[in-house]
mmCIF file of C-alpha atoms in Angstrom:
data_model
loop_
_atom_site.group_PDB
_atom_site.id
_atom_site.type_symbol
_atom_site.label_atom_id
_atom_site.label_comp_id
_atom_site.label_asym_id
_atom_site.label_seq_id
_atom_site.Cartn_x
_atom_site.Cartn_y
_atom_site.Cartn_z
ATOM 1 C CA SER A 1 98.547 126.264 78.200
ATOM 2 C CA LYS A 2 98.942 128.543 75.157
ATOM 3 C CA ARG A 3 101.542 130.863 73.683
ATOM 4 C CA HIS A 4 101.287 134.651 73.731
ATOM 5 C CA GLY A 5 98.861 135.819 71.032
ATOM 6 C CA GLY A 6 99.904 139.460 71.161
ATOM 7 C CA VAL A 7 103.082 139.000 69.130
ATOM 8 C CA THR A 8 102.592 140.313 65.574
ATOM 9 C CA ASN A 9 104.074 142.495 62.838
ATOM 10 C CA LEU A 10 102.263 145.707 61.885
ATOM 11 C CA GLY A 11 101.476 146.332 58.222
ATOM 12 C CA SER A 12 102.098 150.043 58.785
ATOM 13 C CA ASP A 13 102.705 152.454 61.616
ATOM 14 C CA GLY A 14 98.989 153.194 61.633
ATOM 15 C CA ALA A 15 97.820 149.588 62.006
ATOM 16 C CA GLN A 16 96.141 148.435 65.202
ATOM 17 C CA LEU A 17 98.010 146.331 67.757
ATOM 18 C CA VAL A 18 96.844 142.858 68.777
ATOM 19 C CA SER A 19 96.508 142.650 72.537
ATOM 20 C CA ASP A 20 96.527 139.195 74.105
ATOM 21 C CA LYS A 21 98.326 137.226 76.784
ATOM 22 C CA ALA A 22 99.739 133.791 77.394
ATOM 23 C CA SER A 23 97.665 131.494 79.565
ATOM 24 C CA HIS A 24 98.769 128.894 82.066
ATOM 25 C CA ALA A 25 96.982 125.723 83.089
ATOM 26 C CA GLN A 26 96.502 125.291 86.830
ATOM 27 C CA LEU A 27 98.219 121.975 87.503
ATOM 28 C CA ASN A 28 97.649 120.250 90.808
ATOM 29 C CA VAL A 29 98.873 117.120 92.545
ATOM 30 C CA GLY A 30 97.835 115.937 95.969
ATOM 31 C CA VAL A 31 100.153 115.862 98.952
ATOM 32 C CA LYS A 32 101.873 112.532 99.649
ATOM 33 C CA ILE A 33 103.010 111.584 103.142
ATOM 34 C CA LEU A 34 106.349 109.762 103.168
ATOM 35 C CA THR A 35 107.368 108.299 106.511
ATOM 36 C CA GLY A 36 110.090 106.160 108.017
ATOM 37 C CA THR A 37 109.911 104.791 111.558
ATOM 38 C CA PHE A 38 111.872 102.612 113.944
ATOM 39 C CA ASP A 39 111.508 101.650 117.614
ATOM 40 C CA ILE A 40 114.468 101.367 119.953
ATOM 41 C CA SER A 41 114.551 100.441 123.634
ATOM 42 C CA LYS A 42 116.177 102.426 126.414
ATOM 43 C CA LEU A 43 118.370 99.389 127.135
ATOM 44 C CA THR A 44 119.698 99.290 123.563
ATOM 45 C CA ILE A 45 120.439 103.014 123.579
ATOM 46 C CA ASP A 46 122.338 102.862 126.863
ATOM 47 C CA ALA A 47 124.146 99.591 126.092
ATOM 48 C CA THR A 48 125.568 100.900 122.822
ATOM 49 C CA LYS A 49 126.591 104.397 123.866
ATOM 50 C CA THR A 50 130.173 103.320 124.547
ATOM 51 C CA ALA A 51 132.776 101.463 122.527
ATOM 52 C CA LYS A 52 132.554 98.612 125.033
ATOM 53 C CA GLY A 53 128.847 98.199 124.377
ATOM 54 C CA ALA A 54 128.942 97.977 120.582
ATOM 55 C CA VAL A 55 130.938 98.775 117.485
ATOM 56 C CA GLU A 56 128.429 101.522 116.657
ATOM 57 C CA ASN A 57 125.867 103.419 118.668
ATOM 58 C CA GLN A 58 122.625 101.657 117.694
ATOM 59 C CA LEU A 59 120.559 104.834 117.782
ATOM 60 C CA THR A 60 122.947 106.498 115.339
ATOM 61 C CA GLY A 61 123.180 103.366 113.206
ATOM 62 C CA GLN A 62 119.413 102.924 112.930
ATOM 63 C CA ALA A 63 118.970 106.605 112.092
ATOM 64 C CA LYS A 64 121.571 106.409 109.306
ATOM 65 C CA SER A 65 120.015 103.243 107.894
ATOM 66 C CA LEU A 66 116.522 104.734 107.976
ATOM 67 C CA ALA A 67 117.651 107.921 106.236
ATOM 68 C CA SER A 68 119.399 105.911 103.509
ATOM 69 C CA ASP A 69 116.421 103.624 102.837
ATOM 70 C CA PHE A 70 114.042 106.595 103.020
ATOM 71 C CA ALA A 71 116.006 108.243 100.191
ATOM 72 C CA ARG A 72 115.995 105.019 98.151
ATOM 73 C CA ASN A 73 112.241 104.695 98.552
ATOM 74 C CA ALA A 74 111.680 108.302 97.442
ATOM 75 C CA ASN A 75 113.943 107.764 94.425
ATOM 76 C CA ARG A 76 111.931 104.700 93.372
ATOM 77 C CA GLN A 77 108.744 106.740 93.607
ATOM 78 C CA TYR A 78 110.167 109.577 91.489
ATOM 79 C CA PHE A 79 110.372 107.120 88.578
ATOM 80 C CA GLY A 80 107.032 105.461 89.368
ATOM 81 C CA ASP A 81 103.397 106.040 88.484
ATOM 82 C CA GLY A 82 102.051 106.599 91.998
ATOM 83 C CA SER A 83 100.379 103.200 92.288
ATOM 84 C CA GLY A 84 102.773 101.760 94.856
ATOM 85 C CA ALA A 85 102.973 98.396 93.055
ATOM 86 C CA ILE A 86 106.318 96.753 93.786
ATOM 87 C CA ALA A 87 105.799 93.151 92.625
ATOM 88 C CA GLN A 88 103.269 90.778 91.125
ATOM 89 C CA VAL A 89 101.880 87.473 92.359
ATOM 90 C CA ALA A 90 103.076 84.649 90.117
ATOM 91 C CA SER A 91 101.057 82.028 91.978
ATOM 92 C CA SER A 92 99.519 81.613 95.402
ATOM 93 C CA THR A 93 99.679 78.456 97.516
ATOM 94 C CA SER A 94 97.582 79.734 100.423
ATOM 95 C CA ASN A 95 96.505 82.942 102.065
ATOM 96 C CA SER A 96 99.766 83.063 103.962
ATOM 97 C CA LYS A 97 102.246 82.358 101.207
ATOM 98 C CA SER A 98 102.713 83.286 97.556
ATOM 99 C CA LEU A 99 105.316 83.225 94.826
ATOM 100 C CA PHE A 100 106.165 86.640 93.489
ATOM 101 C CA GLU A 101 107.698 88.118 90.383
ATOM 102 C CA SER A 102 108.781 91.570 89.301
ATOM 103 C CA ILE A 103 106.181 94.144 88.287
ATOM 104 C CA ASP A 104 108.193 94.406 85.072
ATOM 105 C CA SER A 105 107.495 90.765 84.260
ATOM 106 C CA ASP A 106 105.020 89.744 81.565
ATOM 107 C CA GLY A 107 101.434 90.001 82.747
ATOM 108 C CA ARG A 108 101.613 93.291 84.583
ATOM 109 C CA VAL A 109 99.084 94.778 82.173
ATOM 110 C CA LEU A 110 96.499 92.246 83.393
ATOM 111 C CA ASP A 111 95.774 94.751 86.154
ATOM 112 C CA THR A 112 94.118 97.624 84.310
ATOM 113 C CA ARG A 113 94.711 100.100 87.136
ATOM 114 C CA VAL A 114 98.408 100.092 86.310
ATOM 115 C CA SER A 115 99.815 101.941 83.319
ATOM 116 C CA PRO A 116 100.154 99.744 80.213
ATOM 117 C CA ASP A 117 103.288 101.704 79.285
ATOM 118 C CA HIS A 118 105.192 98.855 80.968
ATOM 119 C CA TYR A 119 106.041 96.139 78.476
ATOM 120 C CA GLY A 120 107.367 93.281 80.599
ATOM 121 C CA THR A 121 110.959 92.351 81.296
ATOM 122 C CA VAL A 122 113.187 93.953 78.660
ATOM 123 C CA ASN A 123 116.775 93.732 79.912
ATOM 124 C CA ASP A 124 116.204 92.155 83.350
ATOM 125 C CA ASP A 125 117.669 95.254 85.004
ATOM 126 C CA ILE A 126 115.146 95.240 87.847
ATOM 127 C CA LYS A 127 115.166 91.929 89.688
ATOM 128 C CA ASP A 128 111.991 90.403 91.054
ATOM 129 C CA ASN A 129 113.133 90.827 94.644
ATOM 130 C CA LYS A 130 114.455 94.391 94.356
ATOM 131 C CA TYR A 131 111.713 96.071 96.369
ATOM 132 C CA ILE A 132 110.666 93.153 98.605
ATOM 133 C CA THR A 133 111.992 92.945 102.165
ATOM 134 C CA THR A 134 111.007 91.513 105.544
ATOM 135 C CA GLY A 135 109.054 93.744 107.898
ATOM 136 C CA MET A 136 107.286 95.482 105.015
ATOM 137 C CA ALA A 137 103.503 95.901 105.163
ATOM 138 C CA ILE A 138 101.846 94.822 101.916
ATOM 139 C CA THR A 139 98.445 94.189 100.405
ATOM 140 C CA CYS A 140 97.412 92.595 97.122
ATOM 141 C CA GLY A 141 94.862 93.037 94.375
ATOM 142 C CA SER A 142 92.504 95.971 94.744
ATOM 143 C CA GLY A 143 94.960 97.923 96.859
ATOM 144 C CA SER A 144 92.624 98.064 99.852
ATOM 145 C CA GLY A 145 92.473 94.457 101.008
ATOM 146 C CA SER A 146 93.860 92.727 104.068
ATOM 147 C CA VAL A 147 97.313 93.819 105.182
ATOM 148 C CA GLY A 148 100.151 91.499 106.058
ATOM 149 C CA THR A 149 103.685 92.111 107.226
ATOM 150 C CA ILE A 150 106.301 90.110 105.355
ATOM 151 C CA GLY A 151 107.828 87.600 107.740
ATOM 152 C CA THR A 152 110.281 85.799 105.472
ATOM 153 C CA VAL A 153 111.446 86.120 101.887
ATOM 154 C CA THR A 154 113.061 83.305 99.918
ATOM 155 C CA TYR A 155 114.765 84.658 96.827
ATOM 156 C CA SER A 156 115.409 82.848 93.562
ATOM 157 C CA SER A 157 116.448 83.768 90.033
ATOM 158 C CA SER A 158 112.826 83.580 88.874
ATOM 159 C CA GLY A 159 111.269 85.451 91.771
ATOM 160 C CA GLY A 160 110.837 83.940 95.205
ATOM 161 C CA THR A 161 108.421 83.140 98.005
ATOM 162 C CA ILE A 162 106.874 85.467 100.570
ATOM 163 C CA SER A 163 105.353 84.405 103.875
ATOM 164 C CA TYR A 164 103.164 86.785 105.878
ATOM 165 C CA ASN A 165 102.469 87.084 109.584
ATOM 166 C CA ALA A 166 98.772 87.597 108.764
ATOM 167 C CA ASP A 167 96.498 86.294 106.035
ATOM 168 C CA VAL A 168 96.685 88.247 102.788
ATOM 169 C CA SER A 169 94.267 87.381 100.022
ATOM 170 C CA ALA A 170 96.547 86.887 97.014
ATOM 171 C CA THR A 171 95.697 85.343 93.667
ATOM 172 C CA THR A 172 97.698 84.810 90.501
ATOM 173 C CA SER A 173 98.592 87.965 88.531
ATOM 174 C CA GLN A 174 97.505 90.364 91.274
ATOM 175 C CA LEU A 175 99.850 93.203 92.092
ATOM 176 C CA ILE A 176 101.617 93.466 95.435
ATOM 177 C CA TYR A 177 101.448 96.936 96.957
ATOM 178 C CA LYS A 178 103.589 98.552 99.594
ATOM 179 C CA SER A 179 101.109 99.683 102.220
ATOM 180 C CA ASP A 180 100.675 101.449 105.518
ATOM 181 C CA ALA A 181 99.573 99.432 108.548
ATOM 182 C CA ASP A 182 95.886 100.213 107.899
ATOM 183 C CA GLY A 183 95.936 99.133 104.262
ATOM 184 C CA ILE A 184 94.461 102.405 103.006
ATOM 185 C CA SER A 185 97.529 103.767 101.230
ATOM 186 C CA ALA A 186 98.020 101.140 98.523
ATOM 187 C CA GLY A 187 97.328 102.336 95.004
ATOM 188 C CA THR A 188 97.012 106.048 95.718
ATOM 189 C CA ALA A 189 99.502 107.257 98.318
ATOM 190 C CA GLU A 190 102.816 107.307 96.454
ATOM 191 C CA ILE A 191 104.472 110.201 94.626
ATOM 192 C CA ASN A 192 103.111 110.966 91.149
ATOM 193 C CA GLY A 193 106.438 110.235 89.497
ATOM 194 C CA LEU A 194 107.753 110.429 85.957
ATOM 195 C CA ALA A 195 105.806 107.351 84.831
ATOM 196 C CA ASP A 196 102.632 109.298 85.552
ATOM 197 C CA ALA A 197 103.812 112.624 84.131
ATOM 198 C CA LEU A 198 105.200 111.140 80.900
ATOM 199 C CA LYS A 199 102.622 108.436 80.226
ATOM 200 C CA SER A 200 101.268 107.847 76.746
ATOM 201 C CA ASP A 201 97.722 108.615 75.621
ATOM 202 C CA SER A 202 97.056 104.853 75.606
ATOM 203 C CA ALA A 203 97.819 104.559 79.317
ATOM 204 C CA GLY A 204 94.154 104.418 80.319
ATOM 205 C CA THR A 205 93.823 108.155 80.933
ATOM 206 C CA SER A 206 94.985 111.150 78.933
ATOM 207 C CA THR A 207 95.211 113.522 81.874
ATOM 208 C CA TYR A 208 98.008 114.530 84.212
ATOM 209 C CA ALA A 209 97.785 116.771 87.280
ATOM 210 C CA GLY A 210 94.141 117.465 86.462
ATOM 211 C CA THR A 211 94.880 118.654 82.909
ATOM 212 C CA THR A 212 94.308 116.796 79.627
ATOM 213 C CA HIS A 213 97.087 115.873 77.225
ATOM 214 C CA ALA A 214 95.278 117.903 74.556
ATOM 215 C CA THR A 215 96.312 121.055 76.425
ATOM 216 C CA PHE A 216 99.380 122.713 74.927
ATOM 217 C CA SER A 217 102.664 121.304 76.350
ATOM 218 C CA MET A 218 100.990 118.524 78.370
ATOM 219 C CA ALA A 219 101.712 115.435 76.212
ATOM 220 C CA SER A 220 105.249 114.054 76.485
ATOM 221 C CA GLN A 221 107.350 112.919 73.520
ATOM 222 C CA PHE A 222 106.705 109.191 73.795
ATOM 223 C CA GLY A 223 108.173 106.264 71.865
ATOM 224 C CA SER A 224 107.384 102.572 72.359
ATOM 225 C CA THR A 225 109.123 100.849 69.438
ATOM 226 C CA SER A 226 110.851 97.656 70.570
ATOM 227 C CA GLU A 227 114.435 97.972 69.326
ATOM 228 C CA ALA A 228 118.063 98.405 70.309
ATOM 229 C CA LEU A 229 118.863 101.810 71.760
ATOM 230 C CA SER A 230 120.309 104.093 69.095
ATOM 231 C CA LEU A 231 121.750 107.581 69.087
ATOM 232 C CA SER A 232 119.420 108.503 66.235
ATOM 233 C CA ARG A 233 116.298 107.619 68.237
ATOM 234 C CA MET A 234 117.588 109.515 71.265
ATOM 235 C CA GLU A 235 118.325 112.552 69.100
ATOM 236 C CA ASP A 236 114.839 112.481 67.577
ATOM 237 C CA LYS A 237 113.049 112.552 70.920
ATOM 238 C CA TYR A 238 115.507 114.987 72.487
ATOM 239 C CA LEU A 239 114.964 117.490 69.670
ATOM 240 C CA GLU A 240 111.187 117.014 69.806
ATOM 241 C CA ALA A 241 111.203 117.722 73.538
ATOM 242 C CA LYS A 242 113.560 120.682 73.243
ATOM 243 C CA GLU A 243 111.074 122.459 70.956
ATOM 244 C CA PHE A 244 108.845 122.940 74.016
ATOM 245 C CA ALA A 245 111.659 124.005 76.351
ATOM 246 C CA MET A 246 112.406 127.498 77.615
ATOM 247 C CA THR A 247 115.719 129.132 76.766
ATOM 248 C CA GLY A 248 118.423 127.879 79.097
ATOM 249 C CA ASP A 249 116.581 124.780 80.317
ATOM 250 C CA GLN A 250 118.914 122.011 81.490
ATOM 251 C CA TYR A 251 118.435 118.429 80.278
ATOM 252 C CA ALA A 252 119.557 115.104 81.731
ATOM 253 C CA ILE A 253 119.054 111.557 80.449
ATOM 254 C CA PHE A 254 118.426 108.656 82.843
ATOM 255 C CA VAL A 255 118.814 104.957 82.040
ATOM 256 C CA ASN A 256 119.376 101.712 83.918
ATOM 257 C CA LYS A 257 122.405 99.381 83.734
ATOM 258 C CA THR A 258 121.967 97.791 80.317
ATOM 259 C CA LEU A 259 121.213 100.999 78.434
ATOM 260 C CA PHE A 260 123.987 102.900 80.236
ATOM 261 C CA LYS A 261 126.459 100.299 78.996
ATOM 262 C CA LYS A 262 124.819 100.360 75.559
ATOM 263 C CA TYR A 263 125.249 104.121 75.309
ATOM 264 C CA GLY A 264 128.914 103.743 76.225
ATOM 265 C CA ASP A 265 129.234 101.190 73.422
ATOM 266 C CA ILE A 266 127.597 103.670 71.033
ATOM 267 C CA LEU A 267 130.196 106.290 71.940
ATOM 268 C CA THR A 268 132.979 103.750 71.473
ATOM 269 C CA SER A 269 131.683 102.818 68.021
ATOM 270 C CA MET A 270 131.769 106.520 67.124
ATOM 271 C CA ARG A 271 135.321 106.756 68.490
ATOM 272 C CA ARG A 272 134.245 109.204 71.161
ATOM 273 C CA ALA A 273 135.443 109.359 74.755
ATOM 274 C CA VAL A 274 133.455 107.279 77.226
ATOM 275 C CA ASN A 275 134.949 108.687 80.413
ATOM 276 C CA GLN A 276 132.430 109.861 82.979
ATOM 277 C CA THR A 277 132.691 113.606 83.506
ATOM 278 C CA GLU A 278 131.029 116.129 85.798
ATOM 279 C CA LEU A 279 128.084 117.567 83.907
ATOM 280 C CA ILE A 280 125.381 119.196 86.045
ATOM 281 C CA GLY A 281 124.941 119.775 89.746
ATOM 282 C CA GLY A 282 128.035 117.759 90.603
ATOM 283 C CA TRP A 283 126.636 114.655 88.864
ATOM 284 C CA THR A 284 128.946 112.591 86.718
ATOM 285 C CA GLY A 285 127.867 110.720 83.624
ATOM 286 C CA LEU A 286 128.434 110.212 79.923
ATOM 287 C CA GLU A 287 127.958 113.245 77.711
ATOM 288 C CA PHE A 288 125.074 113.113 75.232
ATOM 289 C CA ALA A 289 126.590 113.607 71.790
ATOM 290 C CA ALA A 290 123.652 115.605 70.388
ATOM 291 C CA GLY A 291 123.107 117.790 73.413
ATOM 292 C CA ALA A 292 122.957 121.548 73.130
ATOM 293 C CA GLY A 293 125.363 122.385 75.940
ATOM 294 C CA LYS A 294 126.213 119.778 78.559
ATOM 295 C CA VAL A 295 123.586 117.040 78.570
ATOM 296 C CA GLY A 296 124.503 114.013 80.643
ATOM 297 C CA VAL A 297 123.494 110.369 80.402
ATOM 298 C CA PHE A 298 123.206 109.110 83.974
ATOM 299 C CA LEU A 299 122.896 105.655 85.498
ATOM 300 C CA ASP A 300 120.047 105.197 87.972
ATOM 301 C CA TYR A 301 119.117 101.741 89.231
ATOM 302 C CA ASP A 302 115.434 102.647 89.673
ATOM 303 C CA VAL A 303 114.767 103.625 86.047
ATOM 304 C CA PRO A 304 112.129 101.159 84.758
ATOM 305 C CA ASP A 305 113.562 98.336 82.668
ATOM 306 C CA GLY A 306 114.178 99.276 79.030
ATOM 307 C CA GLU A 307 113.352 102.962 79.442
ATOM 308 C CA CYS A 308 115.403 105.972 78.364
ATOM 309 C CA LEU A 309 114.113 109.129 80.040
ATOM 310 C CA ILE A 310 115.092 112.488 78.522
ATOM 311 C CA ILE A 311 114.251 114.914 81.300
ATOM 312 C CA ASN A 312 114.055 118.701 81.289
ATOM 313 C CA MET A 313 115.176 119.326 84.851
ATOM 314 C CA ASP A 314 113.733 122.850 84.878
ATOM 315 C CA THR A 315 110.209 121.502 84.354
ATOM 316 C CA LEU A 316 110.316 119.407 87.538
ATOM 317 C CA THR A 317 109.322 120.804 90.902
ATOM 318 C CA VAL A 318 109.538 118.919 94.175
ATOM 319 C CA THR A 319 106.519 120.301 96.005
ATOM 320 C CA GLN A 320 106.502 120.153 99.779
ATOM 321 C CA VAL A 321 104.635 121.536 102.758
ATOM 322 C CA SER A 322 107.849 121.668 104.771
ATOM 323 C CA ASP A 323 111.359 120.269 104.627
ATOM 324 C CA LEU A 324 111.971 116.612 105.385
ATOM 325 C CA ASP A 325 112.642 116.280 109.099
ATOM 326 C CA TRP A 326 112.337 114.108 112.174
ATOM 327 C CA MET A 327 109.135 114.424 114.185
ATOM 328 C CA GLU A 328 109.984 115.988 117.514
ATOM 329 C CA ASN A 329 108.720 115.283 120.979
ATOM 330 C CA PRO A 330 107.374 118.239 123.017
ATOM 331 C CA GLY A 331 110.684 118.580 124.828
ATOM 332 C CA GLY A 332 112.709 118.683 121.623
ATOM 333 C CA GLY A 333 114.727 115.971 119.923
ATOM 334 C CA GLY A 334 113.696 113.250 117.525
ATOM 335 C CA LEU A 335 112.728 110.489 119.993
ATOM 336 C CA ILE A 336 109.257 110.051 121.453
ATOM 337 C CA ARG A 337 108.726 107.578 124.317
ATOM 338 C CA LYS A 338 105.904 105.104 123.759
ATOM 339 C CA VAL A 339 103.310 105.313 126.527
ATOM 340 C CA ASN A 340 103.742 102.648 129.246
ATOM 341 C CA TYR A 341 106.996 101.335 127.714
ATOM 342 C CA ILE A 342 110.709 102.057 128.086
ATOM 343 C CA THR A 343 110.840 102.106 124.298
ATOM 344 C CA TYR A 344 111.290 105.132 122.086
ATOM 345 C CA GLN A 345 110.085 105.739 118.551
ATOM 346 C CA ALA A 346 111.741 107.889 115.900
ATOM 347 C CA THR A 347 109.873 108.971 112.769
ATOM 348 C CA MET A 348 110.930 110.835 109.652
ATOM 349 C CA VAL A 349 108.081 112.500 107.757
ATOM 350 C CA TRP A 350 107.881 114.462 104.515
ATOM 351 C CA PHE A 351 104.747 116.035 103.018
ATOM 352 C CA THR A 352 105.668 116.199 99.353
ATOM 353 C CA ASN A 353 104.993 115.296 95.720
ATOM 354 C CA LEU A 354 106.569 115.763 92.292
ATOM 355 C CA LEU A 355 105.098 118.076 89.637
ATOM 356 C CA CYS A 356 106.135 118.288 85.988
ATOM 357 C CA LEU A 357 105.196 121.728 84.660
ATOM 358 C CA ALA A 358 105.589 120.887 80.955
ATOM 359 C CA PRO A 359 105.549 117.168 80.072
ATOM 360 C CA ALA A 360 105.927 118.032 76.363
ATOM 361 C CA ALA A 361 109.445 119.308 77.065
ATOM 362 C CA ASN A 362 110.367 115.782 78.192
ATOM 363 C CA ALA A 363 110.673 112.474 76.346
ATOM 364 C CA LYS A 364 110.303 108.818 77.223
ATOM 365 C CA LEU A 365 111.578 105.876 75.176
ATOM 366 C CA THR A 366 110.447 102.378 76.147
ATOM 367 C CA GLN A 367 111.348 98.793 75.133
ATOM 368 C CA LYS A 368 114.959 99.694 74.355
ATOM 369 C CA THR A 369 117.566 96.939 74.460
ATOM 370 C CA ASP A 370 121.293 96.516 73.890
#
C-alpha cells in the first residue's frame, strides 16, 4: 500500500539513516463455491458400458461434458464482476415467459447494482443467447426472487424467448441471474473477476477486496473513450500500468473477436507479421508491438464486448481452499447413489476465487471498435 520510505542518500558519512518499511494492504475476497452436477441411472451406466450399448460410455461422456462446461463457466466468471448476471429481460409476456437480450445490450445500466462500466453492445461479439441454456436455474430482478428452471429457449438474432417450468417474476429491463436451486446465490456468489478488480471509480463503489482505490496501487489504468482500437491507445495504458509492475512481471492482452481482428489489421498496416506465435505458457497469439519482452494479444470469447484488457499475470492469484475435484462417496469414487433410487449423482466442486494484488499494474480499455 506504500513504497519503502527508508531509501535515501546521506549528505555525509555522519548523517543519520532514515529507517522505514514498505506496507501492504490486507486484501480479502470471499470464497466462492463452483459446482457442476449430473444424475445418471444404473441402467444407463450398464447399457452403455459396451460398444454394443452405445457409441460412447454415457458416464464418461457426461463427465467430459460437465468438465468442459465447468471450465467455460469459470472462464466467464474470471472476466465478470461477480454479479452472476447473464442476460437482461427485454419484455415479459407473463410470469412464465419473457423475451431476453444480452447483458451487453443498451439498458444494462438501468440496474444500479451492476457496474456502469458496461456501455451496451459495441461490436456484437457476445450474442444475446451466449449464456442461456435449458436446464439452467435462473432468477430475475433483485437476485433473490423466485427461481425457475429454463424449460425451452427460442433463439433469434435480436435475443429470444425463455419459458420456465415455474413462475419467475420478470419485468422489463431486469437482469437475469444464473442461480442455485434455492435462489440465494444470484448477485453475490460468482467469482470476483477482472470486471470487479479493474472497475472505474464511477462504478458505484471505489473499493476492491475491502480496500479503497485511493490506496497506492489499487486503482487500475482505465479508459472509456468510444473510438476505434489503436496501437497508440494500447501503448499509453500499457506503459501506465507497467509503471506499477515489479521487475520481471509478465503481461498478456485479452480481447474478443472484433478487436483481435482489428489488432491484426493494425499490424498489417504497419507491415508487421500477423502470424500467431507461442508467447507465454504455451499460449499462442499476436505479439504486442510495444511490449517489453514477449507480450501477447490473445483471443478469448468471454472478454466483454469492446474491451481490451492489459493484464499483469503476476498480479493475479487464483485462491482456493483445495484443488478442483469430484466429490467422493464414503467408499471412494466420484459417484454417490441417491437414497431410495437406482440413480447416481456426480458432483464437481471447487472452493475458489480470483484476487488481483495490484490493480494499478493492469489496464482496461472500453468502448473500442474496429
